Structures are given as structure tokens and as C-alpha cells.
Amino acid sequence: METEMADVEAQSNGVDQKENASIIKKANCPVTLMFKDVVYKIKMEKRGILKKNSKSEEKVILKGITGMVLPGEILAMLGPSGSGKTTLLTALGGRLGGLLSGSVTYSGKPFSNTLKRNIGFVTQDDFLYPHLTVLETLVYTALLRLPRTLTKEEKVLHAEDIVAQLGLSRCRGSIVGGPLLRGISGGERKRVSIGQEMLINPSLLFLDEPTSGLDSTTAMRIVSTLSELATGGRTVVMTIHQPSSRLFYMFHKVLLLSEGHPLYYGKGSCALDYFMDIGFAPSVVMNPADFLLDLANGVSTADLQEDQADIKQTLVRAYENNLSERVKEEHAIINDQIPETTDERRFKQLPNKWLYQFSVLLRRGLKERKHESFSGIKIAQVLVVAFLCGCLWWKSDINHLQDQVGLFFFYSSFWGFFPLFQAIFTFPQERIMLGKERSSGMYRLSSYFMAQTVGDLPMELVLPTIFFIITYWMAGMKPSAGSFLSGLVILLYSVLCSQGLGLAIGAIFMDQKSATVLGSVVMLTFLLASGYFVQHVPGFIGWIKYISISHYTFKLLLGSQHKPGETYPCAVSESCLVEDFPSVKAVGLDGQAVSVIALAIMLVGYRLIAYLALMRIGMPRK
């Protein structure tokens, strides 16, 4: 992987910057964003003392908001925390389901999957892979999001150009980092997040607080870059909490929100004049953004003692009386000017093929998770346990049948828990990233799922193989190739089944704590019902063994070492049948084929459950 990325950097470094610019300036079809009377409600349940007294009430988050953003314009949505600006941004970006009403159109068309691939959405929090470098992050994004009509070299050029445009050249080879891993600065992380969306040259770009936590110079650089994008015919919509006056006058339009109500919509340069006309004027020279936020919070510099609720209601009524009808009339005029038929083929970008997505996701996953998968602690843990088992079961031949049976049960228990808990954390750790990338139509869920599961296989299979080799020969098992190989295959088979169960539990709960608790309970139940601890299980609960991975693994491991009719020394000068040994008889040496089929069903079934559970991630909330 390092060699591939080095080749990529060598290719890109040799390309003239003008050639980069020619690629990045390929613009998609301009989009006119229009929204009218947007209302969003959520259901809130009030519980009484008794469950039957519970009531479900609706809370209105957005209260009839109308506006429009034309190609080449930047709309900035201002408002205090809880005003609804992020909710409105999410709704306009096609990522909000549920009780949403009103009209949102894109050049006269409703939201569609074709359009989704031409929309950029930058979330407020920066969700990035911590072990990838800045360049790797952008290159992998380019390989996945840009259409297959571009070559790999052209996609790399896009990434290189974004690095240069956002001033990331100095840290291009540095890892992104995270809460527990030192990496690039917060401002650089924000620019990487924006760069991921800029890669696709979006016709429509949404940004949630793109300047939060940044110094004024960095914030100015980002907004200037967004202004250049808008100048190229793109539509930009952002939320911003408290911009400087320099940034405020760069916005073409401003939408001021308070508790879901619109208080102002129009040109930023006209905002102060509007509020002065309705009786709200700043008492001192101040940043217009600060003045608007004071009003949205119900604070008037004219009379600090006035009730905040009264000020807000006055501003809401003023908007309804002075601006509401004017905005709707402008909305109707622009709506009539949009052609009735828009050629969606101009939006369409051919997505990458499934195998291409799989290969890129697999390489990215191996690059990101190699530090975890190939950790020294994990390898040392397995080796220590393997040598400890080898010493404890040293030369446990047929004369120590109970010890051999115990070792096989330990195999089924240890290699039931170990891969289970490794797999449980796979999808919960990826939840936020998966939701972000699926919402943008970055790849198919099936390609991601297969890349994740295949990427985990090397260490999932290498470690139990090493463990089995060490313990098998130290414990003095049958020195035949058939017995050894069949035992190894059975162990790896059970490891894959346990991994599938862990993936399913993790995908269903998407919470590491809950998944870990349930995984422990399920695996302990499987072990108790496997037939080793309790040999006379009551019929009403004995059915558990038929769904137990440990039961079938234990049976197959016994069958790999012993065949029906074999004997062992049970007394002085006396031999007994192995299948009559109490610990073996409870499980039996027959039914080997049935055990193989049962584990095959679990191998496929658990992964299918995990895949179906993941389908809900990244979809609009209901």
C-alpha cells in the first residue's frame, strides 16, 4: 500500500499545476435550490407514572421557511443554538426524513439519487480516518466518489489540486489523527473535510459550521475558497454561528432563524437597514452578525430590560408583515423561469463498478486498520495462551482421553470468544463514517460490507492457525496429516462463524457496550449447552445446542481426532470404545455432515443479518 501511495505522489508531483486546474474546473450543471413553507416536526413522548398514561406530542422545529439560492450565490443561515439552522440544512440536503412538509426542489426537480452524487455535504464534526495521511484521505475519496469516466491519474490530480487550493501542502504527508492519536490541527482537519466534498465539484454544496473553531485567517481562507466555487456557477448553503464582519459581507444572502421562525431573508448588505426600519437599530458600531444574533436571542440594544419573548414575537410578526409575501412572490417568479424539463443526464455521473469499489475500500481498510489488526499485544496474547496450553496439555495422548477432550472444548470456547469480540467492534466503530459516506452515495453497501469482512480475514485466520500448530504438536495429538489438517480446517471454520455472529450483533446494536454484553451472554449460553459441562440437559432447554456454534465445533473437533470403533485404555489390560467415554458420548461422534451444514448456515446467516442491519445506516431518519 505504501508503494502504491508513493507512486501516486510521484505521478502527481510531476504534473503541471495548470493541468490540475483544467481538471478541477470542469463544472457540473448549475442548480437552483428552492424551498417553500418548510415545516419539520418531531414526536416527543411524555411518560406518566403508568405506561398507559404516556402521551405522544409533536414539537415543531421548523415553522414555515421559504427561500431560494441561485447558482453563483452563497446563502448563510444564522441563528443561536437550537434555532433550527442545522435541521434546515439537513432537510435541504436531502438527509432528513420523518415529519417534513413543504416543497424543496433542485432546478425544479425533487431530490433523487442521481442528484445526490452531485451534492456535497460537510458536517460540523470532522469524521476522518485517523491513521490515513491527508493526501491518502483525499485520494481514496477521489477514487471512490469521482465517476469511472476519469482515469486513476485524473482522480489523483483532483486530490492534489484540492490539497494546494486549501493550503494543505505542508501537512499532506501527516496522518489526520484523532482524540487518542496526535495528528494535524483542527483547522487542517476542517479543510480536509471540506476538500473531500470539493473533490466532486458539487453543483450544490452544503456546509454545517465550516468555520467553527478556526482562527479568523483560516476562516477567511475557507470562505474565500467557497466564494470562488460559487463564482464558478455553484450553489453554496452554509450555517455559521458568529462570522466576522469581513465574512458577513461575503455572503450574497442571509437567513436569520430564531426558534424555527425566519426573522430575515435577503441580502446581507440590506439586513441592518431592514431592522432599523422596523425599530431595531444598534446603539454602537458593531459587527452586523453580532447584532443579528442578539436579535435572534431576543436581546435589543435599544432596551435591555425588554422581555426577550416579546422581542422575538415582534420580529416574527415583522417578518410576516414585511418580508414573507415578498419572498414568496420572488420564489414564484424564479420558479416560473426554471425550464419545465431539466436534462438529468447532465447531472449523471457513472458510478464506479462494484469490484473497483471493493478493491479501493479493501486497500483503505487494510491501511487504516493494520495498526489494530497486527498489534503486538494481540499477537502476544495468542502466543502466550498457545504455549501455556501446550505446556498444560503436554503429550496428552490417547491414554489421557479426558485431557484431550478438554483441550478440544477449550479450542471451541477460546476461538468462539476471541473472534466474536474482535468482530463486534467492527461496525460500531465505523457507524459515523458509514453513515456519512452512504448519505453521499459514495459506494454500494455490499462492496463496503465485503471489503470490511475480507479485510479482517488475514489476522482472523493467521492467529488461530499459529495457535493450532503450536498446541496440536505440543499436546501430542495424532501425528497424521489427515487429523491435523481436518482439525485446523474445522477450527478456522468455527472462527468464521463466530466472526459472523460478532458482526451481526455489532451491526444490530451499533453500540459497543450493549453489543459486548449480549455477545458474552450468547457465547456463554452456547458453551453451557455444548454438552461438555452438562451431559444430561433437560429436554425443554436442550434445543439450545442446535443453534450453538460451540456444540458443532466441539463435535467436529472430536471427530477429526477419533473415529467410531476406536478404543482407549480404560483400565488395566482393558480397552473401551471412545464413543462410550462420558464426555464424548454426550456429544457423539456421529452427525459430522449435519454439523458441517449447520455451521455453513450460521456462516452465511449471521453475515446476512449483519448486512440487513447495516442497510438502515446512512438512510434518512423516519
XYZ file of C-alpha atoms in Angstrom:
622
model
C 0.000 0.000 0.000
C 2.848 2.382 0.863
C 4.424 1.656 -2.535
C 1.147 2.444 -4.301
C 0.764 5.765 -2.481
C 4.403 6.629 -3.246
C 3.738 6.013 -6.931
C 0.671 8.207 -6.707
C 2.664 11.055 -5.176
C 5.417 10.674 -7.766
C 2.884 10.859 -10.599
C 1.111 13.866 -9.170
C 4.246 15.814 -8.271
C 5.360 15.695 -11.881
C 2.180 17.246 -13.234
C 1.997 20.914 -14.059
C -0.361 22.863 -11.765
C -2.213 24.334 -14.748
C -3.166 20.832 -15.814
C -4.633 20.295 -12.333
C -6.673 23.438 -12.638
C -8.080 22.417 -16.000
C -9.465 19.259 -14.464
C -10.870 20.831 -11.306
C -12.723 23.496 -13.266
C -14.984 21.036 -15.007
C -18.311 22.208 -13.607
C -21.482 20.207 -13.230
C -24.901 21.505 -14.210
C -25.831 24.579 -12.082
C -28.617 24.018 -9.549
C -31.229 26.468 -8.314
C -32.257 25.479 -4.794
C -35.797 26.488 -3.850
C -37.677 25.760 -0.640
C -41.148 26.905 0.356
C -43.085 26.601 3.624
C -40.684 24.007 5.037
C -42.034 22.581 8.288
C -40.394 19.855 10.346
C -41.885 18.156 13.391
C -40.610 15.544 15.813
C -42.614 13.318 18.087
C -41.914 13.700 21.773
C -43.257 11.146 24.210
C -44.259 12.292 27.682
C -44.371 9.398 30.104
C -46.632 9.359 33.080
C -46.263 7.246 36.195
C -48.076 4.429 34.447
C -47.157 3.383 30.924
C -50.762 3.755 29.802
C -50.585 7.434 30.716
C -47.818 8.096 28.188
C -48.652 10.754 25.616
C -47.069 11.455 22.263
C -46.765 15.107 21.347
C -45.344 16.863 18.316
C -42.741 19.577 18.562
C -42.345 21.891 15.592
C -38.668 22.521 14.812
C -39.022 24.433 11.508
C -42.008 26.723 11.137
C -42.698 27.519 7.509
C -39.425 28.697 5.977
C -39.225 29.924 2.389
C -36.237 30.936 0.322
C -34.112 30.271 -2.734
C -30.447 30.166 -3.674
C -29.334 30.673 -7.255
C -26.166 29.377 -8.916
C -23.282 31.665 -8.013
C -24.774 32.622 -4.637
C -23.821 31.839 -1.039
C -26.646 31.607 1.481
C -25.564 31.856 5.124
C -28.030 30.687 7.776
C -27.512 32.429 11.098
C -29.099 31.840 14.451
C -28.361 30.846 18.027
C -28.008 27.223 19.126
C -31.345 25.436 18.824
C -32.713 27.839 16.216
C -33.118 25.041 13.641
C -30.442 26.048 11.159
C -28.692 22.650 11.132
C -32.048 20.880 10.823
C -32.963 23.084 7.853
C -29.573 22.473 6.241
C -30.020 18.702 6.660
C -33.510 18.876 5.179
C -32.341 20.878 2.169
C -29.518 18.390 1.666
C -31.989 15.503 1.321
C -30.794 13.839 4.524
C -33.800 14.387 6.745
C -36.861 12.149 6.683
C -39.794 11.914 9.037
C -42.423 14.618 9.526
C -41.050 17.009 6.910
C -43.508 19.018 4.831
C -43.276 21.808 2.336
C -41.564 21.968 -1.031
C -37.834 21.547 -1.700
C -36.750 21.438 -5.328
C -33.462 21.458 -7.199
C -33.824 23.270 -10.529
C -37.488 22.319 -10.403
C -36.812 18.638 -9.686
C -37.288 16.682 -6.443
C -34.358 15.080 -4.682
C -33.017 11.967 -6.442
C -30.113 9.529 -6.229
C -28.708 10.991 -9.435
C -28.645 14.432 -7.865
C -27.218 13.074 -4.606
C -23.917 12.270 -6.266
C -23.600 15.933 -7.297
C -24.268 17.345 -3.821
C -21.509 17.989 -1.306
C -22.340 17.971 2.399
C -19.783 18.949 5.052
C -20.883 18.073 8.579
C -19.962 20.141 11.602
C -17.845 17.374 13.129
C -14.895 16.101 11.118
C -15.266 12.342 10.657
C -11.976 11.147 9.206
C -9.856 8.004 9.446
C -7.111 8.846 11.967
C -4.308 6.652 10.573
C -4.536 7.900 6.976
C -2.462 10.852 5.828
C -4.072 13.985 4.413
C -3.170 13.011 0.855
C -4.332 9.409 1.322
C -7.654 10.601 2.723
C -8.336 12.798 -0.292
C -7.001 10.283 -2.834
C -9.195 7.456 -1.526
C -12.188 9.804 -1.535
C -11.414 10.803 -5.111
C -11.061 7.183 -6.224
C -14.452 6.324 -4.741
C -16.540 9.420 -5.455
C -15.359 10.577 -8.847
C -17.013 8.836 -11.809
C -15.429 5.960 -13.664
C -15.143 8.132 -16.793
C -11.999 9.611 -15.197
C -8.763 7.659 -15.029
C -6.944 6.952 -11.788
C -4.341 9.574 -12.661
C -7.022 12.231 -13.223
C -8.635 11.417 -9.903
C -5.286 11.796 -8.159
C -4.857 15.172 -9.854
C -8.160 16.300 -8.370
C -6.934 15.361 -4.909
C -3.595 17.116 -5.438
C -5.308 20.261 -6.641
C -7.569 20.332 -3.590
C -4.530 19.965 -1.336
C -2.981 23.010 -2.985
C -6.197 25.074 -3.045
C -6.866 24.577 0.665
C -3.280 25.212 1.739
C -2.662 21.651 2.924
C 0.630 21.062 1.090
C 2.658 21.414 4.283
C 0.794 18.582 6.042
C -0.032 16.374 3.060
C 2.101 13.520 4.387
C 0.938 13.819 8.016
C -1.635 11.469 9.491
C -5.017 13.012 10.276
C -5.030 11.792 13.879
C -7.851 11.691 16.379
C -8.710 12.069 20.079
C -6.083 9.480 21.111
C -3.663 9.964 18.227
C -1.676 13.127 17.577
C -2.180 14.407 14.035
C -2.909 17.594 12.140
C -4.523 20.673 13.685
C -8.249 21.299 13.984
C -8.231 23.872 11.201
C -6.416 21.492 8.883
C -8.906 18.712 9.705
C -11.764 21.055 8.776
C -10.123 21.874 5.468
C -9.645 18.172 4.734
C -13.372 17.609 5.362
C -14.274 20.424 3.001
C -11.778 19.132 0.473
C -13.489 15.729 0.412
C -16.687 17.405 -0.789
C -14.955 19.795 -3.165
C -13.435 16.826 -4.966
C -16.652 16.107 -6.843
C -17.031 19.729 -7.988
C -20.523 19.734 -6.492
C -23.308 21.636 -8.199
C -24.719 22.232 -4.736
C -22.582 22.420 -1.587
C -23.916 22.345 1.993
C -21.671 23.141 4.943
C -22.558 22.974 8.643
C -20.451 25.436 10.644
C -17.405 25.273 8.324
C -15.527 27.934 10.303
C -16.228 26.752 13.853
C -13.087 26.511 15.961
C -10.913 28.202 13.337
C -8.912 31.402 13.587
C -10.055 34.374 11.534
C -7.357 33.949 8.871
C -8.170 30.276 8.280
C -11.907 31.019 8.293
C -11.349 33.783 5.720
C -9.373 31.390 3.515
C -12.141 28.789 3.611
C -14.933 31.255 2.853
C -12.865 32.776 0.048
C -12.486 29.308 -1.450
C -16.242 28.802 -1.185
C -16.773 32.154 -2.838
C -14.582 31.053 -5.761
C -16.656 27.877 -6.069
C -19.834 29.946 -6.156
C -18.343 32.225 -8.793
C -17.917 29.122 -10.946
C -21.699 28.649 -11.040
C -22.153 26.535 -7.934
C -24.778 26.977 -5.243
C -23.436 27.180 -1.686
C -25.504 26.953 1.508
C -23.954 27.066 4.961
C -24.782 27.513 8.600
C -22.489 29.767 10.550
C -22.675 30.791 14.176
C -20.815 34.053 14.584
C -18.962 35.250 11.473
C -16.700 38.270 11.471
C -17.857 41.373 9.619
C -15.424 40.545 6.789
C -17.079 37.164 6.319
C -20.606 38.551 6.728
C -20.314 40.850 3.718
C -19.058 37.974 1.547
C -22.460 36.247 1.779
C -24.873 37.005 -1.018
C -27.919 36.133 1.083
C -28.594 35.732 4.777
C -31.344 33.740 6.520
C -31.774 34.554 10.211
C -33.592 31.974 12.343
C -34.895 32.013 15.895
C -36.645 29.002 17.438
C -37.520 27.726 13.953
C -39.012 31.056 12.801
C -37.469 33.101 9.967
C -36.644 36.637 11.102
C -34.887 37.843 7.973
C -34.185 36.625 4.477
C -32.416 38.707 1.875
C -29.130 40.362 1.007
C -26.660 40.580 3.857
C -25.872 44.177 2.983
C -29.547 45.124 3.474
C -30.059 43.379 6.825
C -29.210 46.345 9.066
C -31.424 48.712 7.051
C -34.369 46.297 7.363
C -34.132 46.030 11.148
C -33.623 49.783 11.514
C -36.816 50.339 9.507
C -38.803 48.178 11.941
C -37.351 49.910 15.015
C -34.292 47.863 15.910
C -31.045 49.750 15.451
C -27.631 49.034 17.019
C -26.674 51.600 19.630
C -22.981 51.395 18.719
C -20.981 50.471 15.642
C -20.742 46.667 15.733
C -20.395 43.556 13.660
C -23.744 43.116 11.844
C -23.647 39.366 12.541
C -23.418 40.035 16.291
C -26.359 42.417 16.055
C -28.494 39.860 14.200
C -27.661 37.147 16.731
C -28.599 39.467 19.585
C -31.980 39.985 17.973
C -32.441 36.264 17.365
C -31.779 35.709 21.077
C -34.385 38.333 21.959
C -31.879 40.973 23.026
C -32.385 44.548 21.823
C -29.611 47.045 22.376
C -32.264 49.765 22.491
C -33.867 48.380 25.637
C -32.019 45.641 27.502
C -34.854 45.338 30.028
C -37.475 44.395 27.442
C -38.799 40.835 27.618
C -36.940 38.524 25.217
C -40.088 36.632 24.225
C -41.796 39.910 23.281
C -38.856 40.927 21.098
C -38.877 37.587 19.298
C -42.614 37.752 18.681
C -42.273 41.304 17.377
C -39.575 40.202 14.934
C -41.636 37.198 13.784
C -44.674 39.409 13.108
C -42.498 41.970 11.339
C -41.179 39.242 9.026
C -44.698 38.039 8.253
C -45.915 41.574 7.554
C -42.926 42.916 5.629
C -40.937 40.077 4.063
C -42.967 36.899 3.875
C -45.130 37.786 0.888
C -42.248 39.435 -0.927
C -40.088 36.318 -0.549
C -42.917 34.086 -1.804
C -43.510 36.328 -4.793
C -39.803 36.186 -5.671
C -39.952 32.415 -5.197
C -42.857 32.151 -7.668
C -41.121 34.357 -10.262
C -37.898 32.342 -10.174
C -39.819 29.069 -10.166
C -41.579 30.117 -13.397
C -38.258 30.943 -15.014
C -36.824 27.445 -14.463
C -37.243 25.292 -17.589
C -40.004 22.730 -17.224
C -37.685 19.953 -18.344
C -34.198 19.645 -16.987
C -31.948 17.106 -18.653
C -30.857 14.891 -15.759
C -28.254 13.308 -17.977
C -26.178 16.424 -17.414
C -26.098 15.555 -13.715
C -25.446 11.895 -14.181
C -22.035 10.551 -13.322
C -21.415 6.889 -13.975
C -20.674 5.304 -10.579
C -17.662 3.090 -10.189
C -18.125 -0.634 -10.698
C -18.647 -2.943 -7.726
C -15.271 -4.677 -7.999
C -13.462 -1.329 -8.238
C -15.258 -0.029 -5.130
C -14.449 -3.258 -3.294
C -10.738 -3.088 -4.138
C -10.400 0.575 -3.095
C -12.336 0.035 0.140
C -10.295 -3.070 0.907
C -6.990 -1.221 0.440
C -8.216 1.707 2.513
C -9.459 -0.607 5.262
C -6.197 -2.527 5.440
C -4.243 0.721 5.536
C -6.384 2.145 8.334
C -6.786 -0.961 10.483
C -3.372 -2.601 10.108
C -2.232 -0.921 13.328
C -5.081 -2.611 15.178
C -5.190 -5.957 13.364
C -1.441 -6.569 13.512
C -0.942 -5.179 17.003
C 1.809 -6.721 19.085
C -0.496 -7.090 22.091
C -2.966 -9.239 20.154
C -0.225 -11.459 18.716
C 1.470 -11.788 22.113
C -1.836 -12.693 23.737
C -2.416 -15.602 21.356
C 1.177 -16.850 21.557
C 1.248 -16.787 25.354
C -2.033 -18.713 25.603
C -0.844 -21.187 22.944
C 2.396 -22.051 24.750
C 0.584 -22.172 28.083
C -1.908 -24.661 26.652
C 0.918 -26.663 25.091
C 2.613 -26.943 28.469
C -0.578 -27.809 30.343
C -1.596 -30.468 27.806
C 1.970 -31.684 27.156
C 1.866 -35.112 25.460
C -1.810 -35.773 26.275
C -2.149 -38.868 24.103
C -4.949 -41.439 23.951
C -4.053 -42.566 27.471
C -5.336 -39.215 28.720
C -8.600 -39.058 26.792
C -10.318 -36.715 29.231
C -7.468 -34.235 28.848
C -7.750 -34.410 25.041
C -11.490 -33.831 25.208
C -10.864 -30.851 27.475
C -8.411 -29.374 25.001
C -10.915 -29.640 22.158
C -13.520 -27.925 24.286
C -11.012 -25.181 25.090
C -10.450 -24.772 21.353
C -14.185 -24.271 20.772
C -14.549 -21.844 23.695
C -11.424 -19.685 23.241
C -11.844 -19.432 19.474
C -15.517 -18.712 19.950
C -14.951 -15.704 22.190
C -11.812 -14.250 20.577
C -13.100 -13.653 17.010
C -16.546 -12.750 18.346
C -15.234 -9.802 20.324
C -12.885 -8.734 17.551
C -15.805 -8.579 15.119
C -18.293 -6.956 17.490
C -16.397 -3.649 17.331
C -16.050 -3.559 13.537
C -19.266 -1.781 12.572
C -19.930 0.306 15.723
C -16.531 1.945 15.188
C -17.460 2.632 11.565
C -21.018 3.824 12.161
C -20.469 7.557 11.744
C -18.177 7.165 8.749
C -20.525 4.673 7.090
C -23.495 6.998 7.557
C -21.567 9.946 6.147
C -20.309 8.097 3.077
C -23.544 6.266 2.319
C -25.511 9.525 2.511
C -23.356 10.909 -0.279
C -23.808 7.828 -2.478
C -20.078 7.119 -2.278
C -20.325 3.348 -2.757
C -22.627 0.373 -2.588
C -23.248 -1.114 0.830
C -22.435 -4.583 -0.480
C -18.945 -3.540 -1.622
C -18.269 -1.919 1.757
C -19.546 -4.964 3.654
C -17.430 -7.394 1.687
C -14.341 -5.184 1.973
C -14.725 -4.985 5.732
C -15.223 -8.710 6.254
C -12.477 -9.770 3.830
C -10.070 -7.211 5.275
C -10.399 -8.810 8.704
C -9.648 -12.317 7.439
C -5.812 -12.267 7.479
C -5.444 -11.930 11.236
C -8.702 -13.789 11.896
C -7.230 -16.859 10.185
C -3.482 -16.475 10.775
C -3.644 -16.315 14.564
C -5.791 -19.446 15.093
C -3.588 -21.287 12.586
C -0.455 -20.470 14.597
C -2.275 -21.330 17.818
C -3.399 -24.714 16.494
C 0.039 -25.632 15.140
C 1.708 -24.928 18.482
C -0.829 -26.641 20.714
C -1.536 -29.625 18.457
C 2.034 -30.926 18.406
C 2.873 -29.962 21.974
C -0.249 -31.756 23.218
C 0.714 -34.960 21.414
C -2.329 -35.342 19.182
C -2.442 -37.857 16.340
C 0.684 -37.331 14.214
C -1.166 -37.805 10.940
C -1.607 -35.192 8.239
C -5.314 -36.000 7.865
C -6.149 -35.472 11.541
C -4.047 -32.308 11.739
C -5.436 -30.682 8.595
C -9.056 -31.596 9.348
C -8.718 -30.178 12.869
C -7.185 -26.950 11.517
C -9.920 -26.521 8.886
C -12.632 -27.120 11.493
C -11.104 -24.529 13.833
C -10.882 -21.907 11.071
C -14.433 -22.776 10.025
C -15.726 -22.091 13.527
C -13.708 -18.869 13.721
C -15.519 -17.552 10.623
C -18.875 -18.489 12.155
C -18.050 -16.705 15.416
C -16.846 -13.701 13.438
C -20.171 -13.616 11.592
C -22.069 -13.703 14.890
C -19.973 -10.796 16.178
C -20.610 -8.792 13.010
C -24.353 -9.413 13.309
C -24.542 -8.372 16.977
C -22.425 -5.271 16.361
C -24.445 -4.245 13.302
C -27.771 -4.673 15.092
C -26.893 -2.650 18.197
C -24.235 -0.296 16.812
C -23.261 0.298 20.436
C -20.084 -1.309 21.732
C -21.229 -1.685 25.334
C -24.597 -3.261 24.532
C -23.114 -5.499 21.838
C -20.369 -6.715 24.180
C -22.850 -7.636 26.906
C -25.118 -9.526 24.513
C -22.159 -11.250 22.851
C -20.923 -12.511 26.221
C -24.357 -13.849 27.162
C -24.883 -15.572 23.806
C -21.460 -17.228 23.712
C -21.667 -18.386 27.345
C -25.073 -19.884 26.595
C -23.615 -21.711 23.593
C -20.771 -23.070 25.719
C -23.053 -24.269 28.521
C -25.292 -26.064 26.032
C -22.444 -27.613 24.042
C -22.536 -30.897 26.033
C -19.272 -30.651 27.941
C -20.331 -29.112 31.254
C -23.814 -30.632 31.451
C -24.222 -34.080 29.921
C -27.873 -34.603 30.877
C -29.620 -31.439 29.692
C -33.418 -31.275 30.270
C -35.421 -31.504 27.057
C -37.180 -28.157 27.466
C -33.842 -26.313 27.183
C -31.770 -28.862 25.293
C -32.707 -27.305 21.944
C -30.116 -24.558 22.540
C -27.320 -26.885 21.442
C -28.784 -26.970 17.933
C -28.033 -23.259 17.498
C -24.705 -23.388 19.346
C -21.525 -22.781 17.377
C -19.545 -24.325 20.239
C -21.567 -27.570 20.151
C -20.952 -28.232 16.462
C -17.303 -27.162 16.674
C -16.705 -29.432 19.663
C -18.338 -32.368 17.854
C -16.314 -31.841 14.672
C -13.026 -31.490 16.556
C -13.686 -34.774 18.357
C -14.479 -36.380 15.008
C -11.217 -35.105 13.497
C -9.227 -36.981 16.117
C -11.325 -40.080 16.805
C -13.495 -42.350 14.684
C -16.319 -44.665 15.757
C -14.930 -48.035 16.858
C -11.643 -46.679 18.203
C -10.647 -47.743 21.705
C -8.700 -46.316 24.599
C -7.222 -47.958 27.739
C -9.946 -47.556 30.347
C -8.452 -49.965 32.905
C -5.511 -52.338 33.406
C -5.370 -54.628 30.365
C -8.815 -53.408 29.277
C -9.925 -51.225 26.362
C -13.161 -49.295 25.899
C -14.790 -47.579 22.922
C -14.030 -43.892 22.584
C -17.658 -43.121 21.729
C -18.695 -44.582 25.114
C -16.472 -42.208 27.060
C -18.886 -39.984 29.068
C -17.620 -36.635 27.742
C -17.659 -37.954 24.171
C -20.928 -39.850 24.447
C -22.813 -36.698 25.467
C -21.817 -35.101 22.142
C -21.361 -38.139 19.922
C -19.057 -38.889 17.040
C -21.881 -39.256 14.522
C -23.649 -36.463 12.646
C -20.465 -34.892 11.285
C -22.091 -33.896 7.992
C -25.031 -32.317 9.808
C -22.612 -30.260 11.915
C -20.819 -29.011 8.795
C -24.130 -27.962 7.213
C -25.328 -26.274 10.420
C -22.155 -24.208 10.651
C -22.468 -23.323 6.953
C -25.954 -21.963 7.592
C -24.615 -19.898 10.500
C -21.650 -18.716 8.438
C -23.954 -17.257 5.793
C -26.943 -16.445 8.014
C -25.133 -14.265 10.552
C -23.483 -12.239 7.805
C -26.804 -11.783 6.046
C -28.310 -10.484 9.297
C -25.384 -8.080 9.683
C -25.822 -6.814 6.116
C -29.568 -6.244 6.550
C -28.930 -4.398 9.825
C -26.434 -2.092 8.098
C -28.944 -1.108 5.434
C -30.548 1.339 7.840
C -27.294 3.277 8.324
C -26.988 6.412 6.220
C -30.667 6.446 5.283
C -32.941 9.431 6.095
C -34.434 9.274 9.588
C -38.075 8.303 9.746
